[in-house]
PDB file of C-alpha atoms in Angstrom:
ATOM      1  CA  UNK A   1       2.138  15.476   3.241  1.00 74.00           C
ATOM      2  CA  UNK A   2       2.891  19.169   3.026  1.00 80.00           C
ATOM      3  CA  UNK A   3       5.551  18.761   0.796  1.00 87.00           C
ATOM      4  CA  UNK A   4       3.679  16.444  -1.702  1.00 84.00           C
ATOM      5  CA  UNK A   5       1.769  18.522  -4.482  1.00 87.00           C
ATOM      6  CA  UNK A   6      -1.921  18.824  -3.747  1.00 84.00           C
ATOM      7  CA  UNK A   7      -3.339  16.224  -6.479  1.00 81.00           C
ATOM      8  CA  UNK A   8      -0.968  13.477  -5.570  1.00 82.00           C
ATOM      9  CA  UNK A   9      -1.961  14.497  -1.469  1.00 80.00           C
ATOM     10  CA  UNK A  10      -5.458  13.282  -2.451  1.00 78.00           C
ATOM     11  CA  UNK A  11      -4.053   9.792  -3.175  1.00 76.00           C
ATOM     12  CA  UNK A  12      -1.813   9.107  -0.262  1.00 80.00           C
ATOM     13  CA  UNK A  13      -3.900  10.637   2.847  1.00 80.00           C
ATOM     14  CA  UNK A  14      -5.908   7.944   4.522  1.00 87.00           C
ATOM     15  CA  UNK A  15      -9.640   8.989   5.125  1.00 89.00           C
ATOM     16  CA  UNK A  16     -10.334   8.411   9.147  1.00 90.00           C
ATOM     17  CA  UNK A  17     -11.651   4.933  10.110  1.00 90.00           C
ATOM     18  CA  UNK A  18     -14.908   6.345  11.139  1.00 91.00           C
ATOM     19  CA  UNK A  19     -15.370   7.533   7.382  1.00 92.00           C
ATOM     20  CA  UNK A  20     -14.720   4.549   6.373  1.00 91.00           C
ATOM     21  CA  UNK A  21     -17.161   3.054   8.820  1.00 90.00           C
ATOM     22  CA  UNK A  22     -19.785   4.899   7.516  1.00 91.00           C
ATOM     23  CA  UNK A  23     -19.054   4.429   3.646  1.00 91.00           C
ATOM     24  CA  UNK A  24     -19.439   0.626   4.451  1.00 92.00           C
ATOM     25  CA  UNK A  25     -22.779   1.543   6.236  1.00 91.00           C
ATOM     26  CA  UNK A  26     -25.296   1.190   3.140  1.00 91.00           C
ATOM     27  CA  UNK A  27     -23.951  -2.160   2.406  1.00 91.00           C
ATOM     28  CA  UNK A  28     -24.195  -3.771   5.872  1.00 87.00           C
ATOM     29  CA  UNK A  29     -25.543  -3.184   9.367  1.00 82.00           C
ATOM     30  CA  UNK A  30     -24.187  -2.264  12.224  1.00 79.00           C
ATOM     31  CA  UNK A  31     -24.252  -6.082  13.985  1.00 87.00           C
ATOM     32  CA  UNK A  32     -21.373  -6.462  11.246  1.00 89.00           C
ATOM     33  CA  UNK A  33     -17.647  -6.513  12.396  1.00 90.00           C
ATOM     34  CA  UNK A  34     -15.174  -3.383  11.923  1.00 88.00           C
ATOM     35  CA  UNK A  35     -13.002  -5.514   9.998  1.00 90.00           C
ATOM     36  CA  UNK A  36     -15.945  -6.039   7.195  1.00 92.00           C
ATOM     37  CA  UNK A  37     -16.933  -2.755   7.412  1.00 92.00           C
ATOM     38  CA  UNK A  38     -13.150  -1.032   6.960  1.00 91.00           C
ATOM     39  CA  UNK A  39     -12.729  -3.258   3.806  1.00 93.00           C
ATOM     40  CA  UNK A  40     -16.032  -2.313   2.249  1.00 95.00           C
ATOM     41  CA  UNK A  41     -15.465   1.291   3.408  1.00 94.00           C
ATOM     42  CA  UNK A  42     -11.998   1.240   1.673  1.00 94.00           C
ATOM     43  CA  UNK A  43     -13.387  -0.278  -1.374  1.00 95.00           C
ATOM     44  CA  UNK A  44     -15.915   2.208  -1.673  1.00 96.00           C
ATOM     45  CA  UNK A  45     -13.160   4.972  -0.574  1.00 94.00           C
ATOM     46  CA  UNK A  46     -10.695   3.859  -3.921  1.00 93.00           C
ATOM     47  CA  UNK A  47     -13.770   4.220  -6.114  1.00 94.00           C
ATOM     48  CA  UNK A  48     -14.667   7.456  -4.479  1.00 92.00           C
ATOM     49  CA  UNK A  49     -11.391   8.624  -5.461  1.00 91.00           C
ATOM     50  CA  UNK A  50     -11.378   7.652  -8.823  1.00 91.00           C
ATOM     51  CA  UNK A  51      -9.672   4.394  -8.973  1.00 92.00           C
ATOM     52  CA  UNK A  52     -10.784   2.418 -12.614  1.00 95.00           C
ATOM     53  CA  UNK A  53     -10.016  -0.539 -10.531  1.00 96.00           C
ATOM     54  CA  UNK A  54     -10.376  -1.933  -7.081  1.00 96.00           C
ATOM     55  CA  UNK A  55      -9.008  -5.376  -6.358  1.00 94.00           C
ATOM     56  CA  UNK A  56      -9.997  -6.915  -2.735  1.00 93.00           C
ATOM     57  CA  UNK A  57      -7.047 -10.155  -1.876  1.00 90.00           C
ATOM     58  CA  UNK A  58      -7.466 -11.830   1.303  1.00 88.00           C
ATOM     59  CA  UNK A  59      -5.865 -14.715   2.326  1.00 86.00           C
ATOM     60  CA  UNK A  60      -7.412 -17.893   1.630  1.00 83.00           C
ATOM     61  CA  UNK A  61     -10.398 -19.144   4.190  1.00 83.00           C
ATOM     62  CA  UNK A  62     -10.157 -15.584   5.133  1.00 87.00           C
ATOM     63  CA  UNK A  63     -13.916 -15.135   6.484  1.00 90.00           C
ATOM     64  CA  UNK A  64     -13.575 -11.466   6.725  1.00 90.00           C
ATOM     65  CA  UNK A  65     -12.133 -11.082   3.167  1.00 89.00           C
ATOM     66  CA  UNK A  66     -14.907 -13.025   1.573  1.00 89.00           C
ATOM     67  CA  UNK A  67     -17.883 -11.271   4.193  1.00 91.00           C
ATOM     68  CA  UNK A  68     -16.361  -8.207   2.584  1.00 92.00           C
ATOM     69  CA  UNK A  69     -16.434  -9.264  -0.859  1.00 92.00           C
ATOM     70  CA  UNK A  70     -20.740  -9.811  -0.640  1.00 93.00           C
ATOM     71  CA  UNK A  71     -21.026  -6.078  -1.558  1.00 95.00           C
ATOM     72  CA  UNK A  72     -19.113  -5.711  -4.679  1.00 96.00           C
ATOM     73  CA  UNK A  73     -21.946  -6.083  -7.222  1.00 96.00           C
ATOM     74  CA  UNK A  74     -23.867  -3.375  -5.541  1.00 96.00           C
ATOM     75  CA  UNK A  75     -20.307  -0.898  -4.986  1.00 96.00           C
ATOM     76  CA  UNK A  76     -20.180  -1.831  -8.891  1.00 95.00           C
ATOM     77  CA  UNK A  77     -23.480  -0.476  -9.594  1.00 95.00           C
ATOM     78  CA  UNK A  78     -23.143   2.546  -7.227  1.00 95.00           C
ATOM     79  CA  UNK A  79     -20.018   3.605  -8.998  1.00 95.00           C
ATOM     80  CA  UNK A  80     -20.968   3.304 -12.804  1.00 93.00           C
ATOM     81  CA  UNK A  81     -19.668  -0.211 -13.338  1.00 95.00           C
ATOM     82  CA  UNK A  82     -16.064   0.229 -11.675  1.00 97.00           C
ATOM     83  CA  UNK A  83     -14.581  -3.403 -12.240  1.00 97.00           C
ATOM     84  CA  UNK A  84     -13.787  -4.844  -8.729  1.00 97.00           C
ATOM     85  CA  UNK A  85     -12.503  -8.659  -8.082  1.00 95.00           C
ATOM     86  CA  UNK A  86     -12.126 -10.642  -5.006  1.00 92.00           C
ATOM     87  CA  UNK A  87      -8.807 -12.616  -5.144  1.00 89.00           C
ATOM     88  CA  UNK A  88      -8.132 -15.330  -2.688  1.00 84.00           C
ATOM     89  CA  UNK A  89      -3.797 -15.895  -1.802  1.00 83.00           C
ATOM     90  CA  UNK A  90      -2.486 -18.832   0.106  1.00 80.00           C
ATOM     91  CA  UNK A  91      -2.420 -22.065  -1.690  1.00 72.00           C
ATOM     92  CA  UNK A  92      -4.862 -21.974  -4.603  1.00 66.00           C
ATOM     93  CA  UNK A  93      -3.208 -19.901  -6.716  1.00 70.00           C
ATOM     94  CA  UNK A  94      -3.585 -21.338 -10.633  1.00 79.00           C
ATOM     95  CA  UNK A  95      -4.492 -21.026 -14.077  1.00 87.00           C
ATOM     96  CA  UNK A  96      -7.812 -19.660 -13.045  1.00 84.00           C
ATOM     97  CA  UNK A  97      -6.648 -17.095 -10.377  1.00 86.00           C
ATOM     98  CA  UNK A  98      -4.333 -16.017 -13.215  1.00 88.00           C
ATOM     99  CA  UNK A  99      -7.441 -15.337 -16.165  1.00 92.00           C
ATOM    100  CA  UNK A 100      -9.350 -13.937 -13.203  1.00 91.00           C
ATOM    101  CA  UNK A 101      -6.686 -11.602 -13.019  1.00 92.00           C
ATOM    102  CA  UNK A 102      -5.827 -10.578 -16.445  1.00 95.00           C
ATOM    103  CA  UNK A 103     -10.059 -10.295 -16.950  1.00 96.00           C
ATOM    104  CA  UNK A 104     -10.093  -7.634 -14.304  1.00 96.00           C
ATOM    105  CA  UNK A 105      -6.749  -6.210 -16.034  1.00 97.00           C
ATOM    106  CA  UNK A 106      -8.677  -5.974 -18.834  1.00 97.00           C
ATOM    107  CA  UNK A 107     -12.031  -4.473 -17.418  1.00 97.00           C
ATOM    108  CA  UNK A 108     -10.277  -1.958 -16.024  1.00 97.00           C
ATOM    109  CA  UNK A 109      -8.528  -0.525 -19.710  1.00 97.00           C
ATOM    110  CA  UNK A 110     -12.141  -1.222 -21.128  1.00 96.00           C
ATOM    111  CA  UNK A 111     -13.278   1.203 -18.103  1.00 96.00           C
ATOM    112  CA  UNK A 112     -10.261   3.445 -17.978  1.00 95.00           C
ATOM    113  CA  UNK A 113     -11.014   3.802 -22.213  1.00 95.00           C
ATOM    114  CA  UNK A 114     -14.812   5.041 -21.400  1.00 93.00           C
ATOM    115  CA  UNK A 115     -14.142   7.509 -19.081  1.00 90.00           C
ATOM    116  CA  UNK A 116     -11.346   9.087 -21.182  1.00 91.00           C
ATOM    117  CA  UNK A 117     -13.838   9.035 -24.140  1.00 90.00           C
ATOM    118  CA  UNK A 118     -16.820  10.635 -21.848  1.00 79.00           C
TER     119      UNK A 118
END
């Protein structure tokens, strides 16, 4: 990390589970498992950082990938309208998957376009 230059440092270094932990706190309660709350919290971490994007896959009848998806709307709305998409792998993959994915492709230019313009 010390030899990386300071911008691109901010990308790659991993915030401590415990922040992430308590980024995922406003969006569930503490009865909710780790796993739930390190996906939210990394969610909310990407958008923190800047990302004009956030995609959450989990493997299909994953119940902690689609616990963790509940919150997106309201990380949405926190964050200025970041586009975020849940994505399910395993064996459903399809035309649909594939216009899900090129919607949120273009969400995200739409977004990246507004921010450069603001």
């Amino acid at each position: 990390l010390r030899a990386m230059d300071e911008d691109l440092r901010f990308f790659c270094q991993e915030p401590h589970s415990n922040e992430l932990q308590a980024a995922a706190a406003q969006f569930y309660g503490e009865d909710t498992i780790h796993l739930v709350r390190g996906l939210v919290g990394k969610m909310v971490d990407f958008a923190n950082r800047g990302a004009h994007g956030v995609i959450s896959a989990a493997g299909i009848n994953c119940m902690v990938g689609v616990a963790a998806s509940a919150p997106i709307p309201a990380i949405r709305k926190q964050f200025d309208g970041v586009p975020m998409v849940a994505l399910a792998y395993g064996s459903n993959e399809g035309p649909a998957q594939r216009i899900q994915l090129e919607t949120f492709v273009h969400q995200v230019h739409q977004f990246f376009r507004s921010r450069a313009a603001a």
